[in-house]
PDB file of C-alpha atoms in Angstrom:
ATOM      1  CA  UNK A   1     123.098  91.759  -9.345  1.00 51.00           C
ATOM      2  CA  UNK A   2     124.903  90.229 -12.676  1.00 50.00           C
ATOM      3  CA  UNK A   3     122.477  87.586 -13.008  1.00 46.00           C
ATOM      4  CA  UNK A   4     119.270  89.628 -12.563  1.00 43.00           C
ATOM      5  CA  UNK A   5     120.772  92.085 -15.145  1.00 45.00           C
ATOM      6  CA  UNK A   6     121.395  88.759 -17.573  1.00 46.00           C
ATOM      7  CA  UNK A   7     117.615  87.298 -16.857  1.00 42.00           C
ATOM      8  CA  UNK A   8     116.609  90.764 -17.537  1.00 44.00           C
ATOM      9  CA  UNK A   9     118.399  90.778 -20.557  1.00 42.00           C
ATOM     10  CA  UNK A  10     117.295  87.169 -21.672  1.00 42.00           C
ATOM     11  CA  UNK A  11     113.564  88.241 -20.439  1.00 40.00           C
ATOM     12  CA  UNK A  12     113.570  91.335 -22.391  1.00 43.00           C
ATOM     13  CA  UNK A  13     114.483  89.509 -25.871  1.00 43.00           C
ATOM     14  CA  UNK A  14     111.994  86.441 -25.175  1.00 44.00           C
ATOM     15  CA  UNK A  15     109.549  89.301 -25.683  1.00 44.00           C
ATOM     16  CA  UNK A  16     110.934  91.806 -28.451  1.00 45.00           C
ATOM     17  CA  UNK A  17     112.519  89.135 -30.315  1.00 43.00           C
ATOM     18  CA  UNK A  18     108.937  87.112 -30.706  1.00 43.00           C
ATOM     19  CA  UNK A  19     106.991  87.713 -33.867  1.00 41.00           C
ATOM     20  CA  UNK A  20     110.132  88.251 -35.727  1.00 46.00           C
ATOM     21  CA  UNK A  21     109.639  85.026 -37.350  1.00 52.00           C
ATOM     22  CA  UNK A  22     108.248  83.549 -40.357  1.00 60.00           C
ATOM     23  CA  UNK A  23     105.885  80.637 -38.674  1.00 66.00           C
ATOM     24  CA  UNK A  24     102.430  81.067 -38.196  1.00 72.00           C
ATOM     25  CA  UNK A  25     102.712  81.188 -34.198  1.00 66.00           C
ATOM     26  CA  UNK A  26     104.710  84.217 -34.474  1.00 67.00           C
ATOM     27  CA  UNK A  27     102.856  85.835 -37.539  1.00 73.00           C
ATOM     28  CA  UNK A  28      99.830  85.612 -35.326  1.00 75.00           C
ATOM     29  CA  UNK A  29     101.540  86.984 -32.086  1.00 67.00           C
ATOM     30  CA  UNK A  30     102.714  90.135 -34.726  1.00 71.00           C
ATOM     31  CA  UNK A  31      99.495  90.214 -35.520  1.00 76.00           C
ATOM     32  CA  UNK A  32      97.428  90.660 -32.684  1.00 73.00           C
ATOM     33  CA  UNK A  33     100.285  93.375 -31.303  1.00 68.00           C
ATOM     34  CA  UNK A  34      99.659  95.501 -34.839  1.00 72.00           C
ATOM     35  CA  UNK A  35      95.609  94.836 -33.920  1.00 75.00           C
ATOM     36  CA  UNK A  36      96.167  96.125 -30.178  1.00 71.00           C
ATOM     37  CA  UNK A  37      97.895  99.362 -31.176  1.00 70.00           C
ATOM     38  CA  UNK A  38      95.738 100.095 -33.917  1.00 75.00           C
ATOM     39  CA  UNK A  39      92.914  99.902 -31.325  1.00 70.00           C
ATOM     40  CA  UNK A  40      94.536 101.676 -28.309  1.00 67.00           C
ATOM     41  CA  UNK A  41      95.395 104.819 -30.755  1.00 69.00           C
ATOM     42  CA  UNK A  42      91.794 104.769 -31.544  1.00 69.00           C
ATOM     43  CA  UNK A  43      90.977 104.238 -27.943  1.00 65.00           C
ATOM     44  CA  UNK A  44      90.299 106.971 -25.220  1.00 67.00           C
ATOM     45  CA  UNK A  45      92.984 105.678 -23.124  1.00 65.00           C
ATOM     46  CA  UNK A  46      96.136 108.116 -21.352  1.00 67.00           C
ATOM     47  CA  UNK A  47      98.957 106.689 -23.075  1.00 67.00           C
ATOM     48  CA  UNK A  48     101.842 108.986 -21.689  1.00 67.00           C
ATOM     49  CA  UNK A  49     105.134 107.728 -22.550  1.00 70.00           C
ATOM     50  CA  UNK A  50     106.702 105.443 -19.394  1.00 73.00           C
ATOM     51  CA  UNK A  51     108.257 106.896 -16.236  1.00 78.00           C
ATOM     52  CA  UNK A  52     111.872 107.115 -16.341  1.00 85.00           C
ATOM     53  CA  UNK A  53     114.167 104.805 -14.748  1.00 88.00           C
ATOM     54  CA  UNK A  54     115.512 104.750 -11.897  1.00 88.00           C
ATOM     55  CA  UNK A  55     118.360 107.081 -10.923  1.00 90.00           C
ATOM     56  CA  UNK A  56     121.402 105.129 -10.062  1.00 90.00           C
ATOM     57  CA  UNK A  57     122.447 104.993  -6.564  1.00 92.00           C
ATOM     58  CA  UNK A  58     125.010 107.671  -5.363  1.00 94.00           C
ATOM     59  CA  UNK A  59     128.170 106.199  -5.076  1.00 93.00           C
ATOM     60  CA  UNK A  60     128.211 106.284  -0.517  1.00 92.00           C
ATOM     61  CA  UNK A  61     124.794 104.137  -1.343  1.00 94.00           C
ATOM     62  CA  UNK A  62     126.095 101.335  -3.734  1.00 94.00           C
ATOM     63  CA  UNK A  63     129.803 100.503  -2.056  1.00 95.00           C
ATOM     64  CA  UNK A  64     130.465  98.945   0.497  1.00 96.00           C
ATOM     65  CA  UNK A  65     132.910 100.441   2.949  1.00 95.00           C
ATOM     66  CA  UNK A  66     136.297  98.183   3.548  1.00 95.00           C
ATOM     67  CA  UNK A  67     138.889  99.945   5.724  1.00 94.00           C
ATOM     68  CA  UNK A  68     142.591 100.172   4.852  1.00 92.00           C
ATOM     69  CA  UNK A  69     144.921  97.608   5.518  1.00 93.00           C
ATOM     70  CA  UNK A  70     148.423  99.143   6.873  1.00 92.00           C
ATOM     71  CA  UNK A  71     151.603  97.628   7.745  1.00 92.00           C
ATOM     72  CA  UNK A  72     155.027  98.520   7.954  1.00 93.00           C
ATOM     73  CA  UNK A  73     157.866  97.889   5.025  1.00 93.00           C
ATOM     74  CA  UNK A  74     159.804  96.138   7.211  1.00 94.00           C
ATOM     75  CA  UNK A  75     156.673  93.820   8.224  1.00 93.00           C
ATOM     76  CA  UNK A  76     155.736  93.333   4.401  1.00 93.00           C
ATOM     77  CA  UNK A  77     159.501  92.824   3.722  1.00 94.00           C
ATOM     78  CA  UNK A  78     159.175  90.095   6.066  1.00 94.00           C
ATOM     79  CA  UNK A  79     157.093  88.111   3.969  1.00 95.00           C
ATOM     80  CA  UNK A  80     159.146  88.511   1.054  1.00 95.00           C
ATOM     81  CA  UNK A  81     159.374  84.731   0.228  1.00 95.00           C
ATOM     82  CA  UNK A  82     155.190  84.974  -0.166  1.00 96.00           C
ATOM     83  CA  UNK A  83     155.898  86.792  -3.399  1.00 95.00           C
ATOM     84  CA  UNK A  84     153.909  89.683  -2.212  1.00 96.00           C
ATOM     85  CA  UNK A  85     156.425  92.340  -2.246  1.00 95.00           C
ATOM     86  CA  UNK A  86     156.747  93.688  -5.618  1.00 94.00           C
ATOM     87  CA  UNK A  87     153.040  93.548  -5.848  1.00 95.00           C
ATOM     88  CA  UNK A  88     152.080  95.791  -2.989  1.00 95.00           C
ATOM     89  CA  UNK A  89     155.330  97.840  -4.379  1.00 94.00           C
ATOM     90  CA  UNK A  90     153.095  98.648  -7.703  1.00 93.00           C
ATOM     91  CA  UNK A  91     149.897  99.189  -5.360  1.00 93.00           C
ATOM     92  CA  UNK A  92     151.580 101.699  -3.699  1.00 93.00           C
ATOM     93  CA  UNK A  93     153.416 103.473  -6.365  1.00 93.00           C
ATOM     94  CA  UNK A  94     151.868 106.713  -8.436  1.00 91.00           C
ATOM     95  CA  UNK A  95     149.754 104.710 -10.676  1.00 90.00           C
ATOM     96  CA  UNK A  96     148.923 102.346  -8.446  1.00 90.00           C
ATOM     97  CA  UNK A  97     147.535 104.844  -6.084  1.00 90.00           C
ATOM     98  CA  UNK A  98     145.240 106.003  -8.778  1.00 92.00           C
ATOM     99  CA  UNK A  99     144.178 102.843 -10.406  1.00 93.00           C
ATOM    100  CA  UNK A 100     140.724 102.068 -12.045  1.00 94.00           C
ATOM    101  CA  UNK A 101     138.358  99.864  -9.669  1.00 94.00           C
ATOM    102  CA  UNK A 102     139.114  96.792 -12.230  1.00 94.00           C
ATOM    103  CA  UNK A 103     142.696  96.701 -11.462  1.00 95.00           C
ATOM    104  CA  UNK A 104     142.391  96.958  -8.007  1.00 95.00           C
ATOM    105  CA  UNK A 105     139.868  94.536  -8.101  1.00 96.00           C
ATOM    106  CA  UNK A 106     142.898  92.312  -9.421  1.00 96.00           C
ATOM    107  CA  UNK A 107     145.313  93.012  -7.372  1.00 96.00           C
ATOM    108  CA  UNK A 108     143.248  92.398  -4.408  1.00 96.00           C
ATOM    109  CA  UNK A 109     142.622  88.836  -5.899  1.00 96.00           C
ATOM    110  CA  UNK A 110     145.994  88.339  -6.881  1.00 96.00           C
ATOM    111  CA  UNK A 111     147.222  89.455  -3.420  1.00 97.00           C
ATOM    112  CA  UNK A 112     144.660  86.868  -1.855  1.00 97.00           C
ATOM    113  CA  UNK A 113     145.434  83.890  -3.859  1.00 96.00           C
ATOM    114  CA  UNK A 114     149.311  84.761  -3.388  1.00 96.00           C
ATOM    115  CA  UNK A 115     148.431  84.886   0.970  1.00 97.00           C
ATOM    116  CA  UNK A 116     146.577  82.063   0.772  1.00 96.00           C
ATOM    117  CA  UNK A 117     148.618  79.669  -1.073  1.00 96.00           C
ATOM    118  CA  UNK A 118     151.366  80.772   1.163  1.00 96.00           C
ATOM    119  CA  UNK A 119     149.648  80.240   4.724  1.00 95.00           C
ATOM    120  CA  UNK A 120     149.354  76.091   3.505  1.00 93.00           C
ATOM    121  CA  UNK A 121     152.806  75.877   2.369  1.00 94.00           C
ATOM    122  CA  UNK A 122     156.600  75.328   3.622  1.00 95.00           C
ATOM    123  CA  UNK A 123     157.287  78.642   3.373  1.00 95.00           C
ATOM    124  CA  UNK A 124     155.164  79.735   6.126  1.00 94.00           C
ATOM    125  CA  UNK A 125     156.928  77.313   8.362  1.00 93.00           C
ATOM    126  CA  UNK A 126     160.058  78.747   7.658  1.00 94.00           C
ATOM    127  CA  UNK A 127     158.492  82.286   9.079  1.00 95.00           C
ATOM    128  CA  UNK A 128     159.381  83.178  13.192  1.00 95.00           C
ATOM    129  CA  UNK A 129     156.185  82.807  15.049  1.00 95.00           C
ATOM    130  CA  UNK A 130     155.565  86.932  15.234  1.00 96.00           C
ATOM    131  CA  UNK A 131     155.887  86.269  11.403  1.00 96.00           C
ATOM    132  CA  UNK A 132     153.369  83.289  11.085  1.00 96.00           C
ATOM    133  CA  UNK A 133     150.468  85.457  12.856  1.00 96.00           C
ATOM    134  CA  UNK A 134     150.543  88.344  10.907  1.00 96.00           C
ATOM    135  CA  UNK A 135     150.797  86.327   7.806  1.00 97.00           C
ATOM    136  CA  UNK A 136     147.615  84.859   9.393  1.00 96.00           C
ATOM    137  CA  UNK A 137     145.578  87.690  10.169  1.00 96.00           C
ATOM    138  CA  UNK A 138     146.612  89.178   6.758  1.00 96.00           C
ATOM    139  CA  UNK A 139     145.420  86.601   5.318  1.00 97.00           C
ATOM    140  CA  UNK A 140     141.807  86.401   7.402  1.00 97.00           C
ATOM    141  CA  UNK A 141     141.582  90.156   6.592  1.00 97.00           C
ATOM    142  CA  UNK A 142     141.753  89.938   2.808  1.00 97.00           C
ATOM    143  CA  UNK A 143     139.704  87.012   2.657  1.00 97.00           C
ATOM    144  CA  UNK A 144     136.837  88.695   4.944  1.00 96.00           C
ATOM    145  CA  UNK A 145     136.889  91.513   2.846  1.00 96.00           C
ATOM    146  CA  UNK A 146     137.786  89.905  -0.896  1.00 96.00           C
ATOM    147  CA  UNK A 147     134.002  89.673  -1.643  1.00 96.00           C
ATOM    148  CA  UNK A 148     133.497  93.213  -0.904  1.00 96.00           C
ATOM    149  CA  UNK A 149     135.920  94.570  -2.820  1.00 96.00           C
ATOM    150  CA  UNK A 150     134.854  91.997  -5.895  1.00 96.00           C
ATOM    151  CA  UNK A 151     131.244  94.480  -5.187  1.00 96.00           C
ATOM    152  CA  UNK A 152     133.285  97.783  -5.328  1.00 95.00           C
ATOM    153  CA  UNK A 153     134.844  97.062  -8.359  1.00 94.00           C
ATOM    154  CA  UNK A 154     131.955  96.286 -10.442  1.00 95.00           C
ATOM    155  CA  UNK A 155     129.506  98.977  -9.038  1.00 94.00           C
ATOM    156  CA  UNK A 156     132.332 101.777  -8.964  1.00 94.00           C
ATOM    157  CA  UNK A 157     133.337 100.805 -12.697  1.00 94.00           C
ATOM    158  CA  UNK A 158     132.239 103.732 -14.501  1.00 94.00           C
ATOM    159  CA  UNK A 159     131.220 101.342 -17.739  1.00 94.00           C
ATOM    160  CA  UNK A 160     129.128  99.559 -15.341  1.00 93.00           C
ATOM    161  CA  UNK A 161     127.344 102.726 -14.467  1.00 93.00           C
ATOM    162  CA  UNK A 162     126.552 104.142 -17.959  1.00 92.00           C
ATOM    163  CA  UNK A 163     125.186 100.603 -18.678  1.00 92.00           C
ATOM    164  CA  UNK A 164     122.334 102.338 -16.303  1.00 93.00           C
ATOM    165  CA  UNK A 165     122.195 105.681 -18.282  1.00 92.00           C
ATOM    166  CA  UNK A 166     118.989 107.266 -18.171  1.00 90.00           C
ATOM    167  CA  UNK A 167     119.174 109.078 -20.860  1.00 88.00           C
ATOM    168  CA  UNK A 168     119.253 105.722 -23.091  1.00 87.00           C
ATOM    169  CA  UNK A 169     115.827 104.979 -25.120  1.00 87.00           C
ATOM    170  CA  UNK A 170     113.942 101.020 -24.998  1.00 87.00           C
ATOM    171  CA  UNK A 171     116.047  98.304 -26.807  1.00 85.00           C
ATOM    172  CA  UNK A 172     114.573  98.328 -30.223  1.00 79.00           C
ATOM    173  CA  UNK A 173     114.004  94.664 -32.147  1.00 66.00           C
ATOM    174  CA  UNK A 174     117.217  92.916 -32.718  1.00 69.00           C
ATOM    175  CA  UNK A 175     119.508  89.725 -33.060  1.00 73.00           C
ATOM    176  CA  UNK A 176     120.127  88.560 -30.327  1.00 81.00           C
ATOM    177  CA  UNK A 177     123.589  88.400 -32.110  1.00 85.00           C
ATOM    178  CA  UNK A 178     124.239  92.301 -31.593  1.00 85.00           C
ATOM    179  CA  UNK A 179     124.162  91.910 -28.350  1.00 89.00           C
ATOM    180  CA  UNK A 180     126.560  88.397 -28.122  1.00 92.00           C
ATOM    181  CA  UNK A 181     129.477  91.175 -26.852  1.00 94.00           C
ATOM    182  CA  UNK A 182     127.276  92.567 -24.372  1.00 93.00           C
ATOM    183  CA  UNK A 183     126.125  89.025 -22.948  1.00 92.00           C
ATOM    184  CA  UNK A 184     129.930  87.467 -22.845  1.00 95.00           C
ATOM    185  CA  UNK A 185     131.069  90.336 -20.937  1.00 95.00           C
ATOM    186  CA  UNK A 186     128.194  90.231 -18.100  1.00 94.00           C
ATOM    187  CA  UNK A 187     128.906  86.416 -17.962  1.00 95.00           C
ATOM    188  CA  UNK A 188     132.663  86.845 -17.625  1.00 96.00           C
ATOM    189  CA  UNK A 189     132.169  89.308 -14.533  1.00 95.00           C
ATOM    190  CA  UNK A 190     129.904  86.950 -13.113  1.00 95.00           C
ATOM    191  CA  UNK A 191     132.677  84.182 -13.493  1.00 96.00           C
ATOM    192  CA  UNK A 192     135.032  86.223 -11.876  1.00 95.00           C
ATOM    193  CA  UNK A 193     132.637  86.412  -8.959  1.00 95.00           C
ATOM    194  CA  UNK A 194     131.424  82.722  -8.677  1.00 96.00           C
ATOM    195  CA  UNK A 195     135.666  81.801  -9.065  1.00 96.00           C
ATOM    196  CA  UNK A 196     137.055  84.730  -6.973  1.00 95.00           C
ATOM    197  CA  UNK A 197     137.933  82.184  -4.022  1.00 96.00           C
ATOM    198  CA  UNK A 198     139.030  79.548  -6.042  1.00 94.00           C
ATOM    199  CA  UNK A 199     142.970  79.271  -5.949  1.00 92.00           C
ATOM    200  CA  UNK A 200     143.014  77.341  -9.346  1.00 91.00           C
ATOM    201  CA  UNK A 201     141.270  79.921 -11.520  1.00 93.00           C
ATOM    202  CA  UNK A 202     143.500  82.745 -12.997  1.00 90.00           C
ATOM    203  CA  UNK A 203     141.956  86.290 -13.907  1.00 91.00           C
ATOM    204  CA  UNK A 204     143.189  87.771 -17.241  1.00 93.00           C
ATOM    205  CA  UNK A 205     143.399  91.256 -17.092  1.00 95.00           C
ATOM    206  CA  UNK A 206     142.998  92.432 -20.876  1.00 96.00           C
ATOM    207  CA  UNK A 207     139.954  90.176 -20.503  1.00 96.00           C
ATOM    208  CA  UNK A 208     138.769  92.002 -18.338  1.00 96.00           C
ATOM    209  CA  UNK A 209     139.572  95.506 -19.817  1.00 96.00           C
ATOM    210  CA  UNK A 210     137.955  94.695 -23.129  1.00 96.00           C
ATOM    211  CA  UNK A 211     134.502  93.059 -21.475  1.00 96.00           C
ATOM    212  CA  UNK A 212     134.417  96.101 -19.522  1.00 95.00           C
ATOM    213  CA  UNK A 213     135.040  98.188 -22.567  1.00 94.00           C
ATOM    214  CA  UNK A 214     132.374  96.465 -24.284  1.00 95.00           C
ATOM    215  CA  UNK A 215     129.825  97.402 -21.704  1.00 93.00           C
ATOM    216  CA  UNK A 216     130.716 100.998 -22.209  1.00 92.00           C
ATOM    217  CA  UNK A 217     130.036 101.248 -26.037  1.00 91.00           C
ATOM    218  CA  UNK A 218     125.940 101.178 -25.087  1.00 91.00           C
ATOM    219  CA  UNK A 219     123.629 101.497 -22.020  1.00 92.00           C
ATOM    220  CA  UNK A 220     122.449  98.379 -22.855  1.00 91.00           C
ATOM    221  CA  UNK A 221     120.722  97.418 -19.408  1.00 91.00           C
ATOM    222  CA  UNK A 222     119.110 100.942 -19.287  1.00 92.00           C
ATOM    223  CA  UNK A 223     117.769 100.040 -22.862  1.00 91.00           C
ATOM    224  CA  UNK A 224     116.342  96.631 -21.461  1.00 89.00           C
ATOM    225  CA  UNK A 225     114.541  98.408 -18.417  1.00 91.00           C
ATOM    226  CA  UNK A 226     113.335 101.055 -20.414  1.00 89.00           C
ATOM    227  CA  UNK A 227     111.964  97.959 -22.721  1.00 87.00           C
ATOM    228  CA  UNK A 228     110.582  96.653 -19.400  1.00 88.00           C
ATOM    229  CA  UNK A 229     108.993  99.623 -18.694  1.00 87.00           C
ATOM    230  CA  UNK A 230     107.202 100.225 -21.924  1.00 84.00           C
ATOM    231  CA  UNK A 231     106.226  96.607 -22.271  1.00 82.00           C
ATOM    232  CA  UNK A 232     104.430  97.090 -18.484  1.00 83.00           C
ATOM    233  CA  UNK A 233     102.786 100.546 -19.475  1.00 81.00           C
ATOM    234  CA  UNK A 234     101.127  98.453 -22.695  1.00 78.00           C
ATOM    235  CA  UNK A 235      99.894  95.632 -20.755  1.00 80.00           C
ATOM    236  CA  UNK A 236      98.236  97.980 -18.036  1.00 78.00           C
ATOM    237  CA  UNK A 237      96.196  99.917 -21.540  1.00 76.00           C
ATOM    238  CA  UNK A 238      95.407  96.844 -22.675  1.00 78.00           C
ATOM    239  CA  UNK A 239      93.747  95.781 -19.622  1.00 78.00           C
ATOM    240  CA  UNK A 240      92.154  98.896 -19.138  1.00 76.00           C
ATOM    241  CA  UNK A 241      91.269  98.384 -23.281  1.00 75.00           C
ATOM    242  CA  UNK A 242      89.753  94.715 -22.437  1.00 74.00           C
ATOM    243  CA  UNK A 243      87.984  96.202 -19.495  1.00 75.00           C
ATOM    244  CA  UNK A 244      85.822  98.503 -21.535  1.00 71.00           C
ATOM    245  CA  UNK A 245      84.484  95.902 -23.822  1.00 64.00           C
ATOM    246  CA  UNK A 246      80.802  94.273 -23.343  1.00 52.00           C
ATOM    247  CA  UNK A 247      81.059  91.297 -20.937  1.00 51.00           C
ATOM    248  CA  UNK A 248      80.359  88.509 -23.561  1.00 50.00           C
ATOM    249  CA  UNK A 249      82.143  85.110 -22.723  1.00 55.00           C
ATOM    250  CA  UNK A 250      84.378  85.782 -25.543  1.00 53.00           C
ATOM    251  CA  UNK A 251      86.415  89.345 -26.178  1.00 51.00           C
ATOM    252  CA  UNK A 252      87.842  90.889 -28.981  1.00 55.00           C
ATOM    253  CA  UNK A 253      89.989  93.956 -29.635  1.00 52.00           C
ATOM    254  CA  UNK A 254      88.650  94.795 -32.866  1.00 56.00           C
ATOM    255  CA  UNK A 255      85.165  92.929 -34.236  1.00 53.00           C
ATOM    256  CA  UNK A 256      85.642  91.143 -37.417  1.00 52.00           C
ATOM    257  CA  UNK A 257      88.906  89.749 -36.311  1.00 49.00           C
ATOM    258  CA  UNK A 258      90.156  86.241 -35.584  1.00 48.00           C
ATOM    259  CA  UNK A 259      92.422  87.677 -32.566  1.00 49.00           C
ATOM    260  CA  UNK A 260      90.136  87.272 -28.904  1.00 48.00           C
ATOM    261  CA  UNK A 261      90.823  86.665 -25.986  1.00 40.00           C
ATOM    262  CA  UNK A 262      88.972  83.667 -24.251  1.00 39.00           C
ATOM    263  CA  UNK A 263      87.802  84.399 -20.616  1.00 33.00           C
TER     264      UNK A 263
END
C-alpha cells in the first residue's frame, strides 16, 4: 500500500508538473492543454466535475485481527534476563494501555527483536526447559503476527487516514519540493516495513512521530487521487472531443493550429 501511494504520488507530478518549463517540449505540451480546454468549453460535451473518492474503509474492514497474547507475571518474570520485563511493565501500565497505534507498533518491534535475539543466545540456555518453550512459542507468536501489527499501525494511524480525506480538492501545480516532507515520511514508513525483521536496524521513535505528523498537516494522497480523477474525466472529453471531428487522416482540436493529433 506505501508504494502504490508513492508511484501515485510520483505519477501524479510526472503529469501536473509537465509544461511548467521553459523548453519548447513543454511550451508545446502547455499549449495544446490551453487549446483543448478552450475547445471543450466551447464544445457540447457533459463536463460534470469528477466523482468523489472513495470512502475509506471502516476500521473492522482495513485491520487485521491479531488476538492477545497473555501470560502470567511470574512467567514474564521468568524471562527477566531477556530484558523484556520493564518493557511489557510500560505496555501494561495507564498510558501504555492507551497508546497511539505508532507506539505500539514499536513496542511490538522492540519486544520482537529483544525475543529473538534472546532465543540464539546464552541466556536462553541458562533458562529450565518449561522456560526455554515458552520463550519459544513467545517468540513464534510475535514473529507470526509482527507483520500484522506493522499493517495495524499504519492503517489505524489517524494521520494516515486524513491523508485519504475526502473532503480535500486535486493537487494543484507545484514543486515537487513542497511536497519533499510528504515523500520522506511515506518512504520512512515503508523502511520500517521492508526492515521490521531485520535485528540490525533500530526504529527511532521521534522519527517516527514527526513523519507521521507531517502526513497530518495535508491530505496529500486524497489531493493526488482527486488529481487522478480529474486528469481521467479530461482524457475521456477529449476522446469523446476527437471523436466528433471529420475522419480526415489527420485531426485537429481547433483548425488553424499547429497542435493535431496524427492517426
Amino acid at each position: 500500500m506505501i508504494r502504490w501511494a508513492h508511484a501515485c504520488v510520483t505519477l501524479a507530478l510526472s503529469a501536473l508538473l509537465a509544461g511548467c518549463g521553459d523548453s519548447p517540449a513543454e511550451q508545446q505540451w502547455q499549449a495544446y492543454h490551453q487549446q483543448l480546454a478552450a475547445d471543450l468549453a466551447r464544445a457540447d460535451i457533459n463536463r460534470a466535475a469528477p466523482a468523489n473518492i472513495g470512502a475509506f474503509p471502516d476500521r473492522k474492514d482495513r485491520l487485521i485481527d491479531i488476538p492477545e497474547t497473555r501470560d502470567s507475571m511470574l512467567n514474564v518474570y521468568a524471562l527477566r534476563e531477556c530484558q523484556i520485563t520493564s518493557l511489557i511493565a510500560a505496555r501494561n501500565n495507564q498510558l501504555g494501555r492507551v497508546a497511539p497505534p505508532s507506539q505500539q507498533w514499536l513496542y511490538e518491534r522492540t519486544l520482537w527483536q529483544r525475543l529473538s535475539a534472546c532465543s540464539h543466545s546464552d541466556v536462553a540456555d541458562q533458562l529450565s526447559l518449561e522456560d526455554q518453550e515458552r520463550l519459544q512459542q513467545l517468540t513464534t507468536t510475535k514473529t507470526a503476527q509482527l507483520s500484522a501489527v506493522s499493517w495495524n499501525a499504519i492503517f489505524d494511524s489517524s494521520e494516515w487516514i486524513k491523508s485519504f480525506s475526502r473532503s480535500s480538492q486535486p493537487l494543484a501545480n507545484v514543486d515537487k519540493a513542497v511536497i519533499a516532507n510528504h515523500l520522506e515520511a511515506i518512504d520512512y514508513l515503508q523502511e520500517m516495513t521492508e526492515h521490521q525483521f531485520d535485528l540490525d536496524w533500530q526504529q527511532n521513535s521521534s522519527a517516527l512521530e514527526n513523519h507521521l505528523k507531517t502526513l497530518q498537516e495535508r491530505p496529500l494522497t486524497a489531493e493526488i487521487l482527486r488529481a487522478l480523477l480529474l486528469a481521467t474525466q479530461r482524457l475521456a472529453e477529449a476522446n469523446t472531443l476527437l471523436t466528433q471531428q471529420s475522419d480526415t487522416p489527420t485531426r485537429c482540436l481547433n483548425p488553424g493550429t499547429h497542435s493535431c493529433l496524427r492517426i
